[in-house]
Amino acid sequence: MNTNKAEVYITAEQIEEKISILAKKLNKDYAGEQLTIVCVLKGSFMFFADLVRKLDIDVRTQFITASSYGSGSKSSGAVKSNVDALNKDVIEGKNILIIEDIVDTGHTYHRIMNGIKQYNPKSLKFATLLFKPARLETEVHLDYLCFEIEDKFIVGYGLDYDEKYRELPYIGLMNS
Ligand code: IMP
Ligand code: MG
């Protein structure tokens, strides 16, 4: 096992704890309702998988893609997404919860929220594992947030640098 890949920033245990708290909140907030929970690929896959396993409400899952970073670590501002190609029946009149790995500049947030709104959901909320307020370039409303972090480039637990480090069970800082 390669234990030397990235310096630990948030441990697997800390992540687990926050996800349990979030799942409890969702189980309460959506009690008696049906919830369509939308995974924003690729970065959210691990967060999404761990979160949905802790939900005991009536859940439907959807998957969309969004990418803004290209291959570097600076956001380009232009977000590519397939959100406009969804079948409207999976969103229209439904309670939608977007699951994102990290909100950085906020451009992906707007791309996705505006994309989903066009299908007229019954309700629309946004959950993110991480939030870097220092880098925000637009206003965002985060309904559910696990960790607010410093302005550092992080990897692991789904987040990548050039498609590397996604497999790490913790959130780390790259050794440079
Ligand atoms: P935004 O559009 O600038 O808010 O960027 C959101 C997306 O950029 C996230 O979904 C991530 O895929 C990526 N991203 C932002 N910050 C980081 C980071 O520190 N590490 C890895 N990916 C990041
Ligand atoms: Mg990414």
Short mmCIF file of N, CA and C and ligand atoms in Angstrom, two decimals:
data_model
loop_
_atom_site.label_atom_id
_atom_site.label_comp_id
_atom_site.label_asym_id
_atom_site.label_seq_id
_atom_site.Cartn_x
_atom_site.Cartn_y
_atom_site.Cartn_z
N MET A 1 0.84 -1.20 0.00
CA MET A 1 0.00 0.00 0.00
C MET A 1 0.88 1.25 0.00
N ASN A 2 0.52 2.23 -0.80
CA ASN A 2 1.28 3.47 -0.83
C ASN A 2 0.70 4.45 0.19
N THR A 3 1.37 4.61 1.31
CA THR A 3 0.85 5.49 2.37
C THR A 3 1.47 6.87 2.28
N ASN A 4 2.24 7.09 1.24
CA ASN A 4 3.03 8.31 1.14
C ASN A 4 2.49 9.25 0.07
N LYS A 5 1.22 9.12 -0.27
CA LYS A 5 0.72 9.83 -1.44
C LYS A 5 0.33 11.27 -1.19
N ALA A 6 -0.26 11.53 -0.07
CA ALA A 6 -0.70 12.89 0.24
C ALA A 6 -0.78 13.03 1.75
N GLU A 7 -0.41 14.18 2.23
CA GLU A 7 -0.45 14.45 3.67
C GLU A 7 -1.91 14.51 4.12
N VAL A 8 -2.22 13.84 5.23
CA VAL A 8 -3.61 13.80 5.68
C VAL A 8 -4.07 15.21 6.12
N TYR A 9 -5.21 15.62 5.59
CA TYR A 9 -5.79 16.92 5.93
C TYR A 9 -7.10 16.73 6.70
N ILE A 10 -7.93 15.81 6.20
CA ILE A 10 -9.15 15.41 6.92
C ILE A 10 -9.16 13.88 6.93
N THR A 11 -9.26 13.28 8.11
CA THR A 11 -9.16 11.82 8.20
C THR A 11 -10.45 11.14 7.75
N ALA A 12 -10.33 9.86 7.44
CA ALA A 12 -11.49 9.05 7.05
C ALA A 12 -12.54 9.06 8.17
N GLU A 13 -12.07 9.05 9.42
CA GLU A 13 -12.98 9.05 10.57
C GLU A 13 -13.75 10.36 10.66
N GLN A 14 -13.05 11.48 10.43
CA GLN A 14 -13.74 12.79 10.47
C GLN A 14 -14.79 12.87 9.36
N ILE A 15 -14.47 12.32 8.20
CA ILE A 15 -15.42 12.33 7.08
C ILE A 15 -16.66 11.50 7.45
N GLU A 16 -16.39 10.32 7.98
CA GLU A 16 -17.46 9.40 8.37
C GLU A 16 -18.44 10.06 9.34
N GLU A 17 -17.85 10.74 10.31
CA GLU A 17 -18.64 11.40 11.36
C GLU A 17 -19.56 12.47 10.75
N LYS A 18 -19.00 13.30 9.87
CA LYS A 18 -19.79 14.38 9.25
C LYS A 18 -20.88 13.81 8.35
N ILE A 19 -20.58 12.73 7.66
CA ILE A 19 -21.57 12.13 6.77
C ILE A 19 -22.72 11.54 7.58
N SER A 20 -22.40 10.97 8.74
CA SER A 20 -23.46 10.43 9.60
C SER A 20 -24.39 11.55 10.07
N ILE A 21 -23.80 12.69 10.43
CA ILE A 21 -24.60 13.83 10.89
C ILE A 21 -25.48 14.33 9.74
N LEU A 22 -24.89 14.43 8.54
CA LEU A 22 -25.65 14.88 7.37
C LEU A 22 -26.80 13.91 7.05
N ALA A 23 -26.51 12.61 7.11
CA ALA A 23 -27.54 11.61 6.80
C ALA A 23 -28.71 11.72 7.78
N LYS A 24 -28.40 11.94 9.05
CA LYS A 24 -29.45 12.09 10.06
C LYS A 24 -30.34 13.29 9.73
N LYS A 25 -29.69 14.40 9.33
CA LYS A 25 -30.42 15.61 8.97
C LYS A 25 -31.34 15.34 7.79
N LEU A 26 -30.80 14.66 6.77
CA LEU A 26 -31.60 14.39 5.57
C LEU A 26 -32.75 13.46 5.89
N ASN A 27 -32.49 12.45 6.71
CA ASN A 27 -33.56 11.52 7.10
C ASN A 27 -34.69 12.26 7.80
N LYS A 28 -34.35 13.30 8.52
CA LYS A 28 -35.34 14.11 9.23
C LYS A 28 -36.02 15.09 8.26
N ASP A 29 -35.20 15.83 7.50
CA ASP A 29 -35.75 16.88 6.62
C ASP A 29 -36.64 16.31 5.51
N TYR A 30 -36.35 15.10 5.06
CA TYR A 30 -37.12 14.51 3.96
C TYR A 30 -38.01 13.36 4.44
N ALA A 31 -38.24 13.27 5.74
CA ALA A 31 -39.09 12.19 6.28
C ALA A 31 -40.46 12.22 5.60
N GLY A 32 -40.91 11.08 5.14
CA GLY A 32 -42.22 10.98 4.52
C GLY A 32 -42.26 11.47 3.08
N GLU A 33 -41.12 11.92 2.57
CA GLU A 33 -41.04 12.43 1.19
C GLU A 33 -40.20 11.48 0.34
N GLN A 34 -40.35 11.61 -0.96
CA GLN A 34 -39.43 10.91 -1.85
C GLN A 34 -38.31 11.89 -2.22
N LEU A 35 -37.08 11.39 -2.24
CA LEU A 35 -35.95 12.25 -2.56
C LEU A 35 -35.16 11.69 -3.74
N THR A 36 -34.91 12.55 -4.73
CA THR A 36 -34.01 12.18 -5.83
C THR A 36 -32.67 12.85 -5.57
N ILE A 37 -31.68 12.02 -5.33
CA ILE A 37 -30.37 12.50 -4.93
C ILE A 37 -29.45 12.36 -6.15
N VAL A 38 -28.80 13.49 -6.50
CA VAL A 38 -28.06 13.58 -7.76
C VAL A 38 -26.57 13.68 -7.50
N CYS A 39 -25.83 12.70 -7.98
CA CYS A 39 -24.38 12.66 -7.82
C CYS A 39 -23.71 13.41 -8.97
N VAL A 40 -22.86 14.37 -8.62
CA VAL A 40 -22.13 15.11 -9.64
C VAL A 40 -20.76 14.44 -9.84
N LEU A 41 -20.65 13.72 -10.93
CA LEU A 41 -19.41 13.00 -11.24
C LEU A 41 -18.37 13.95 -11.80
N LYS A 42 -17.06 13.68 -11.56
CA LYS A 42 -16.70 12.42 -10.95
C LYS A 42 -16.42 12.56 -9.45
N GLY A 43 -16.03 13.77 -9.05
CA GLY A 43 -15.48 13.96 -7.71
C GLY A 43 -16.34 13.51 -6.55
N SER A 44 -17.68 13.46 -6.74
CA SER A 44 -18.58 13.16 -5.61
C SER A 44 -18.86 11.68 -5.42
N PHE A 45 -18.24 10.82 -6.23
CA PHE A 45 -18.69 9.42 -6.21
C PHE A 45 -18.54 8.76 -4.85
N MET A 46 -17.49 9.06 -4.13
CA MET A 46 -17.26 8.38 -2.85
C MET A 46 -18.17 8.95 -1.76
N PHE A 47 -18.27 10.26 -1.72
CA PHE A 47 -19.16 10.95 -0.79
C PHE A 47 -20.60 10.46 -1.00
N PHE A 48 -21.03 10.42 -2.25
CA PHE A 48 -22.37 9.99 -2.60
C PHE A 48 -22.63 8.55 -2.14
N ALA A 49 -21.66 7.67 -2.45
CA ALA A 49 -21.83 6.25 -2.10
C ALA A 49 -21.92 6.06 -0.59
N ASP A 50 -21.11 6.79 0.15
CA ASP A 50 -21.15 6.66 1.62
C ASP A 50 -22.43 7.28 2.19
N LEU A 51 -22.86 8.40 1.60
CA LEU A 51 -24.06 9.08 2.11
C LEU A 51 -25.33 8.26 1.86
N VAL A 52 -25.52 7.80 0.63
CA VAL A 52 -26.79 7.11 0.32
C VAL A 52 -26.98 5.85 1.17
N ARG A 53 -25.87 5.23 1.55
CA ARG A 53 -25.98 4.02 2.38
C ARG A 53 -26.50 4.30 3.78
N LYS A 54 -26.46 5.56 4.18
CA LYS A 54 -26.93 5.93 5.52
C LYS A 54 -28.34 6.51 5.50
N LEU A 55 -28.96 6.57 4.32
CA LEU A 55 -30.30 7.15 4.25
C LEU A 55 -31.35 6.07 4.43
N ASP A 56 -32.39 6.40 5.20
CA ASP A 56 -33.48 5.41 5.31
C ASP A 56 -34.80 6.00 4.82
N ILE A 57 -34.69 7.01 3.96
CA ILE A 57 -35.89 7.58 3.33
C ILE A 57 -36.06 6.95 1.94
N ASP A 58 -37.13 7.36 1.26
CA ASP A 58 -37.44 6.82 -0.06
C ASP A 58 -36.59 7.55 -1.11
N VAL A 59 -35.55 6.89 -1.60
CA VAL A 59 -34.54 7.55 -2.43
C VAL A 59 -34.56 7.06 -3.88
N ARG A 60 -34.34 8.01 -4.82
CA ARG A 60 -34.03 7.67 -6.21
C ARG A 60 -32.66 8.29 -6.49
N THR A 61 -31.85 7.64 -7.30
CA THR A 61 -30.52 8.19 -7.60
C THR A 61 -30.41 8.59 -9.07
N GLN A 62 -29.66 9.68 -9.28
CA GLN A 62 -29.33 10.12 -10.64
C GLN A 62 -27.86 10.53 -10.66
N PHE A 63 -27.28 10.50 -11.84
CA PHE A 63 -25.86 10.83 -11.99
C PHE A 63 -25.69 11.82 -13.14
N ILE A 64 -24.97 12.90 -12.86
CA ILE A 64 -24.65 13.83 -13.94
C ILE A 64 -23.13 14.09 -13.89
N THR A 65 -22.62 14.69 -14.96
CA THR A 65 -21.20 15.03 -14.97
C THR A 65 -21.03 16.54 -14.99
N ALA A 66 -19.93 16.99 -14.43
CA ALA A 66 -19.56 18.40 -14.52
C ALA A 66 -18.05 18.47 -14.41
N SER A 67 -17.45 19.30 -15.24
CA SER A 67 -16.00 19.48 -15.11
C SER A 67 -15.63 20.90 -15.49
N SER A 68 -14.73 21.45 -14.71
CA SER A 68 -14.32 22.82 -14.97
C SER A 68 -12.82 22.96 -14.97
N TYR A 69 -12.15 21.98 -14.35
CA TYR A 69 -10.73 22.15 -14.13
C TYR A 69 -9.84 21.76 -15.30
N GLY A 70 -10.34 21.03 -16.26
CA GLY A 70 -9.45 20.52 -17.29
C GLY A 70 -8.42 19.64 -16.61
N SER A 71 -7.15 19.84 -16.89
CA SER A 71 -6.16 18.94 -16.31
C SER A 71 -5.31 19.62 -15.24
N GLY A 72 -5.52 20.89 -14.98
CA GLY A 72 -4.68 21.57 -13.99
C GLY A 72 -5.35 21.70 -12.66
N SER A 73 -4.90 22.63 -11.84
CA SER A 73 -5.52 22.85 -10.54
C SER A 73 -6.13 24.25 -10.44
N LYS A 74 -6.28 24.93 -11.57
CA LYS A 74 -6.96 26.23 -11.59
C LYS A 74 -8.25 26.11 -12.40
N SER A 75 -9.35 26.61 -11.83
CA SER A 75 -10.63 26.53 -12.52
C SER A 75 -10.61 27.43 -13.75
N SER A 76 -11.19 26.92 -14.85
CA SER A 76 -11.22 27.71 -16.08
C SER A 76 -12.44 28.63 -16.11
N GLY A 77 -13.43 28.37 -15.23
CA GLY A 77 -14.64 29.17 -15.21
C GLY A 77 -15.70 28.60 -16.13
N ALA A 78 -15.30 27.95 -17.22
CA ALA A 78 -16.25 27.33 -18.14
C ALA A 78 -16.53 25.91 -17.65
N VAL A 79 -17.80 25.63 -17.37
CA VAL A 79 -18.16 24.32 -16.83
C VAL A 79 -18.84 23.49 -17.90
N LYS A 80 -18.30 22.32 -18.15
CA LYS A 80 -18.92 21.38 -19.08
C LYS A 80 -19.80 20.45 -18.28
N SER A 81 -21.05 20.25 -18.70
CA SER A 81 -21.94 19.35 -17.96
C SER A 81 -22.98 18.75 -18.90
N ASN A 82 -23.45 17.57 -18.55
CA ASN A 82 -24.53 16.95 -19.33
C ASN A 82 -25.89 17.16 -18.65
N VAL A 83 -25.95 18.11 -17.71
CA VAL A 83 -27.19 18.34 -16.95
C VAL A 83 -28.37 18.66 -17.87
N ASP A 84 -28.12 19.30 -19.00
CA ASP A 84 -29.21 19.68 -19.92
C ASP A 84 -29.74 18.49 -20.71
N ALA A 85 -29.04 17.36 -20.65
CA ALA A 85 -29.45 16.20 -21.44
C ALA A 85 -30.24 15.18 -20.61
N LEU A 86 -30.62 15.55 -19.37
CA LEU A 86 -31.41 14.62 -18.55
C LEU A 86 -32.82 14.47 -19.12
N ASN A 87 -33.43 13.35 -18.84
CA ASN A 87 -34.84 13.18 -19.15
C ASN A 87 -35.64 13.99 -18.13
N LYS A 88 -36.49 14.90 -18.58
CA LYS A 88 -37.17 15.80 -17.64
C LYS A 88 -38.03 15.06 -16.62
N ASP A 89 -38.50 13.88 -16.97
CA ASP A 89 -39.35 13.10 -16.06
C ASP A 89 -38.64 12.72 -14.75
N VAL A 90 -37.31 12.66 -14.78
CA VAL A 90 -36.61 12.25 -13.56
C VAL A 90 -36.45 13.42 -12.58
N ILE A 91 -36.75 14.64 -13.03
CA ILE A 91 -36.59 15.83 -12.18
C ILE A 91 -37.92 16.54 -11.91
N GLU A 92 -38.73 16.67 -12.93
CA GLU A 92 -39.97 17.46 -12.84
C GLU A 92 -40.84 16.99 -11.67
N GLY A 93 -41.20 17.95 -10.80
CA GLY A 93 -42.10 17.65 -9.68
C GLY A 93 -41.46 16.84 -8.56
N LYS A 94 -40.15 16.65 -8.59
CA LYS A 94 -39.47 15.82 -7.58
C LYS A 94 -38.67 16.70 -6.61
N ASN A 95 -38.41 16.15 -5.42
CA ASN A 95 -37.48 16.78 -4.49
C ASN A 95 -36.08 16.40 -4.93
N ILE A 96 -35.28 17.40 -5.29
CA ILE A 96 -33.94 17.13 -5.82
C ILE A 96 -32.89 17.62 -4.83
N LEU A 97 -31.91 16.77 -4.58
CA LEU A 97 -30.76 17.18 -3.76
C LEU A 97 -29.49 16.89 -4.55
N ILE A 98 -28.74 17.96 -4.83
CA ILE A 98 -27.48 17.84 -5.57
C ILE A 98 -26.35 17.51 -4.58
N ILE A 99 -25.53 16.54 -4.95
CA ILE A 99 -24.40 16.15 -4.09
C ILE A 99 -23.10 16.47 -4.81
N GLU A 100 -22.37 17.42 -4.24
CA GLU A 100 -21.12 17.89 -4.86
C GLU A 100 -19.95 17.61 -3.93
N ASP A 101 -18.77 17.43 -4.50
CA ASP A 101 -17.59 17.19 -3.66
C ASP A 101 -17.10 18.48 -3.01
N ILE A 102 -16.96 19.53 -3.86
CA ILE A 102 -16.40 20.77 -3.33
C ILE A 102 -16.93 21.97 -4.10
N VAL A 103 -17.21 23.04 -3.38
CA VAL A 103 -17.55 24.32 -4.01
C VAL A 103 -16.34 25.23 -3.85
N ASP A 104 -15.84 25.65 -5.00
CA ASP A 104 -14.59 26.41 -5.04
C ASP A 104 -14.92 27.81 -5.55
N THR A 105 -14.89 28.04 -6.86
CA THR A 105 -15.28 29.36 -7.38
C THR A 105 -16.80 29.55 -7.36
N GLY A 106 -17.55 28.45 -7.40
CA GLY A 106 -19.00 28.50 -7.43
C GLY A 106 -19.59 28.38 -8.83
N HIS A 107 -18.74 28.33 -9.85
CA HIS A 107 -19.26 28.25 -11.22
C HIS A 107 -20.00 26.94 -11.50
N THR A 108 -19.47 25.84 -10.97
CA THR A 108 -20.13 24.55 -11.18
C THR A 108 -21.50 24.54 -10.50
N TYR A 109 -21.55 25.11 -9.29
CA TYR A 109 -22.80 25.23 -8.55
C TYR A 109 -23.88 25.86 -9.42
N HIS A 110 -23.56 27.02 -10.03
CA HIS A 110 -24.56 27.73 -10.84
C HIS A 110 -24.94 26.97 -12.10
N ARG A 111 -23.95 26.36 -12.71
CA ARG A 111 -24.20 25.58 -13.93
C ARG A 111 -25.22 24.47 -13.63
N ILE A 112 -25.02 23.78 -12.52
CA ILE A 112 -25.88 22.66 -12.17
C ILE A 112 -27.24 23.13 -11.69
N MET A 113 -27.27 24.10 -10.79
CA MET A 113 -28.54 24.57 -10.24
C MET A 113 -29.42 25.15 -11.36
N ASN A 114 -28.84 25.96 -12.24
CA ASN A 114 -29.61 26.51 -13.36
C ASN A 114 -30.07 25.41 -14.30
N GLY A 115 -29.21 24.44 -14.52
CA GLY A 115 -29.56 23.30 -15.39
C GLY A 115 -30.75 22.51 -14.84
N ILE A 116 -30.74 22.27 -13.54
CA ILE A 116 -31.82 21.47 -12.91
C ILE A 116 -33.12 22.27 -12.85
N LYS A 117 -33.01 23.58 -12.58
CA LYS A 117 -34.21 24.42 -12.45
C LYS A 117 -35.08 24.39 -13.70
N GLN A 118 -34.46 24.25 -14.86
CA GLN A 118 -35.23 24.26 -16.12
C GLN A 118 -36.24 23.10 -16.21
N TYR A 119 -36.04 22.07 -15.38
CA TYR A 119 -36.97 20.92 -15.39
C TYR A 119 -38.08 21.05 -14.35
N ASN A 120 -38.15 22.20 -13.66
CA ASN A 120 -39.18 22.45 -12.64
C ASN A 120 -39.30 21.38 -11.55
N PRO A 121 -38.27 21.23 -10.73
CA PRO A 121 -38.36 20.30 -9.60
C PRO A 121 -39.35 20.83 -8.56
N LYS A 122 -39.83 19.93 -7.69
CA LYS A 122 -40.72 20.37 -6.59
C LYS A 122 -39.90 21.17 -5.58
N SER A 123 -38.70 20.68 -5.27
CA SER A 123 -37.78 21.42 -4.42
C SER A 123 -36.37 21.14 -4.92
N LEU A 124 -35.46 22.05 -4.61
CA LEU A 124 -34.08 21.88 -5.08
C LEU A 124 -33.12 22.36 -4.00
N LYS A 125 -32.28 21.45 -3.53
CA LYS A 125 -31.29 21.80 -2.51
C LYS A 125 -29.92 21.30 -2.94
N PHE A 126 -28.92 21.83 -2.24
CA PHE A 126 -27.54 21.56 -2.63
C PHE A 126 -26.73 21.16 -1.40
N ALA A 127 -26.04 20.03 -1.51
CA ALA A 127 -25.17 19.56 -0.41
C ALA A 127 -23.75 19.42 -0.94
N THR A 128 -22.79 19.87 -0.15
CA THR A 128 -21.40 19.69 -0.56
C THR A 128 -20.56 19.21 0.61
N LEU A 129 -19.61 18.35 0.30
CA LEU A 129 -18.71 17.85 1.33
C LEU A 129 -17.79 18.98 1.80
N LEU A 130 -17.27 19.75 0.83
CA LEU A 130 -16.25 20.76 1.14
C LEU A 130 -16.61 22.11 0.53
N PHE A 131 -16.15 23.16 1.18
CA PHE A 131 -16.38 24.52 0.69
C PHE A 131 -15.14 25.35 0.99
N LYS A 132 -14.63 26.01 -0.08
CA LYS A 132 -13.44 26.87 0.05
C LYS A 132 -13.88 28.32 -0.11
N PRO A 133 -14.36 28.97 0.94
CA PRO A 133 -14.95 30.32 0.79
C PRO A 133 -13.99 31.35 0.21
N ALA A 134 -12.69 31.20 0.44
CA ALA A 134 -11.71 32.18 -0.03
C ALA A 134 -11.69 32.33 -1.54
N ARG A 135 -12.13 31.30 -2.26
CA ARG A 135 -12.01 31.31 -3.73
C ARG A 135 -13.32 31.61 -4.45
N LEU A 136 -14.37 31.83 -3.68
CA LEU A 136 -15.69 32.03 -4.27
C LEU A 136 -15.73 33.27 -5.17
N GLU A 137 -16.31 33.11 -6.36
CA GLU A 137 -16.42 34.24 -7.30
C GLU A 137 -17.86 34.65 -7.55
N THR A 138 -18.81 33.87 -7.02
CA THR A 138 -20.23 34.19 -7.19
C THR A 138 -20.93 33.83 -5.89
N GLU A 139 -22.19 34.24 -5.76
CA GLU A 139 -22.92 33.90 -4.53
C GLU A 139 -23.49 32.49 -4.63
N VAL A 140 -23.39 31.73 -3.55
CA VAL A 140 -23.97 30.39 -3.54
C VAL A 140 -24.79 30.20 -2.27
N HIS A 141 -25.78 29.33 -2.34
CA HIS A 141 -26.54 28.98 -1.15
C HIS A 141 -26.38 27.48 -0.90
N LEU A 142 -25.62 27.16 0.14
CA LEU A 142 -25.34 25.75 0.45
C LEU A 142 -26.28 25.28 1.55
N ASP A 143 -27.21 24.40 1.19
CA ASP A 143 -28.18 23.92 2.18
C ASP A 143 -27.53 23.00 3.19
N TYR A 144 -26.58 22.19 2.72
CA TYR A 144 -25.89 21.25 3.60
C TYR A 144 -24.40 21.28 3.28
N LEU A 145 -23.61 21.42 4.35
CA LEU A 145 -22.16 21.53 4.17
C LEU A 145 -21.47 20.72 5.27
N CYS A 146 -20.48 19.93 4.88
CA CYS A 146 -19.75 19.14 5.89
C CYS A 146 -18.52 19.87 6.40
N PHE A 147 -17.65 20.34 5.51
CA PHE A 147 -16.41 21.00 5.97
C PHE A 147 -16.16 22.29 5.19
N GLU A 148 -15.88 23.37 5.94
CA GLU A 148 -15.38 24.59 5.33
C GLU A 148 -13.86 24.54 5.46
N ILE A 149 -13.15 24.73 4.36
CA ILE A 149 -11.69 24.55 4.42
C ILE A 149 -10.93 25.78 3.94
N GLU A 150 -9.63 25.77 4.23
CA GLU A 150 -8.74 26.86 3.81
C GLU A 150 -8.51 26.79 2.31
N ASP A 151 -7.87 27.81 1.78
CA ASP A 151 -7.57 27.86 0.35
C ASP A 151 -6.35 27.00 0.02
N LYS A 152 -6.58 25.69 0.00
CA LYS A 152 -5.52 24.74 -0.32
C LYS A 152 -6.06 23.75 -1.35
N PHE A 153 -5.20 23.27 -2.24
CA PHE A 153 -5.65 22.28 -3.21
C PHE A 153 -5.57 20.90 -2.57
N ILE A 154 -6.73 20.27 -2.49
CA ILE A 154 -6.82 19.00 -1.80
C ILE A 154 -7.18 17.87 -2.77
N VAL A 155 -6.84 16.67 -2.35
CA VAL A 155 -7.11 15.49 -3.18
C VAL A 155 -7.61 14.36 -2.29
N GLY A 156 -8.10 13.31 -2.93
CA GLY A 156 -8.53 12.12 -2.19
C GLY A 156 -10.01 12.11 -1.93
N TYR A 157 -10.51 10.95 -1.51
CA TYR A 157 -11.93 10.76 -1.24
C TYR A 157 -12.76 11.27 -2.43
N GLY A 158 -12.34 10.89 -3.63
CA GLY A 158 -13.06 11.26 -4.85
C GLY A 158 -12.43 12.41 -5.60
N LEU A 159 -11.73 13.29 -4.90
CA LEU A 159 -11.15 14.47 -5.57
C LEU A 159 -9.80 14.12 -6.18
N ASP A 160 -9.56 14.71 -7.35
CA ASP A 160 -8.37 14.32 -8.10
C ASP A 160 -7.43 15.47 -8.39
N TYR A 161 -6.25 15.09 -8.81
CA TYR A 161 -5.36 15.99 -9.53
C TYR A 161 -4.94 15.19 -10.75
N ASP A 162 -5.40 15.61 -11.93
CA ASP A 162 -5.11 14.85 -13.16
C ASP A 162 -5.54 13.39 -13.06
N GLU A 163 -6.72 13.15 -12.49
CA GLU A 163 -7.32 11.81 -12.34
C GLU A 163 -6.57 10.93 -11.33
N LYS A 164 -5.65 11.50 -10.59
CA LYS A 164 -4.95 10.72 -9.57
C LYS A 164 -5.53 11.05 -8.19
N TYR A 165 -5.28 10.17 -7.25
CA TYR A 165 -5.62 10.33 -5.82
C TYR A 165 -7.10 10.12 -5.47
N ARG A 166 -7.97 9.90 -6.46
CA ARG A 166 -9.40 9.75 -6.13
C ARG A 166 -9.65 8.60 -5.16
N GLU A 167 -8.80 7.59 -5.19
CA GLU A 167 -9.01 6.37 -4.41
C GLU A 167 -8.68 6.51 -2.93
N LEU A 168 -8.01 7.60 -2.54
CA LEU A 168 -7.63 7.73 -1.13
C LEU A 168 -8.86 7.79 -0.23
N PRO A 169 -8.83 7.08 0.91
CA PRO A 169 -9.99 7.09 1.82
C PRO A 169 -10.07 8.33 2.69
N TYR A 170 -9.10 9.21 2.57
CA TYR A 170 -9.06 10.46 3.36
C TYR A 170 -8.85 11.64 2.41
N ILE A 171 -8.95 12.86 2.94
CA ILE A 171 -8.66 14.04 2.14
C ILE A 171 -7.27 14.52 2.49
N GLY A 172 -6.46 14.70 1.45
CA GLY A 172 -5.06 15.02 1.68
C GLY A 172 -4.58 16.23 0.92
N LEU A 173 -3.42 16.70 1.34
CA LEU A 173 -2.72 17.76 0.62
C LEU A 173 -1.61 17.06 -0.15
N MET A 174 -1.43 17.46 -1.38
CA MET A 174 -0.39 16.82 -2.17
C MET A 174 0.99 17.18 -1.64
N ASN A 175 1.87 16.18 -1.60
CA ASN A 175 3.28 16.46 -1.29
C ASN A 175 3.90 17.07 -2.53
N SER A 176 4.38 18.30 -2.40
CA SER A 176 4.96 18.89 -3.62
C SER A 176 6.46 19.09 -3.44
P1 IMP B 1 -15.95 25.41 -8.94
O1 IMP B 1 -16.77 25.40 -10.18
O2 IMP B 1 -14.76 26.32 -9.08
O3 IMP B 1 -16.74 25.69 -7.67
O4 IMP B 1 -15.26 24.01 -8.82
C1 IMP B 1 -15.87 22.88 -8.44
C2 IMP B 1 -15.11 21.68 -8.96
O5 IMP B 1 -13.69 21.94 -9.08
C3 IMP B 1 -15.24 20.56 -7.97
O6 IMP B 1 -16.35 19.76 -8.25
C4 IMP B 1 -13.92 19.82 -8.12
O7 IMP B 1 -14.05 18.80 -9.09
C5 IMP B 1 -12.93 20.86 -8.58
N1 IMP B 1 -12.08 21.34 -7.46
C6 IMP B 1 -12.15 22.52 -6.82
N2 IMP B 1 -11.24 22.63 -5.84
C7 IMP B 1 -10.56 21.46 -5.85
C8 IMP B 1 -9.48 20.93 -5.04
O8 IMP B 1 -8.94 21.54 -4.09
N3 IMP B 1 -9.07 19.67 -5.36
C9 IMP B 1 -9.62 18.94 -6.37
N4 IMP B 1 -10.63 19.39 -7.13
C10 IMP B 1 -11.09 20.63 -6.89
MG MG B 2 -12.30 17.42 -10.43
#
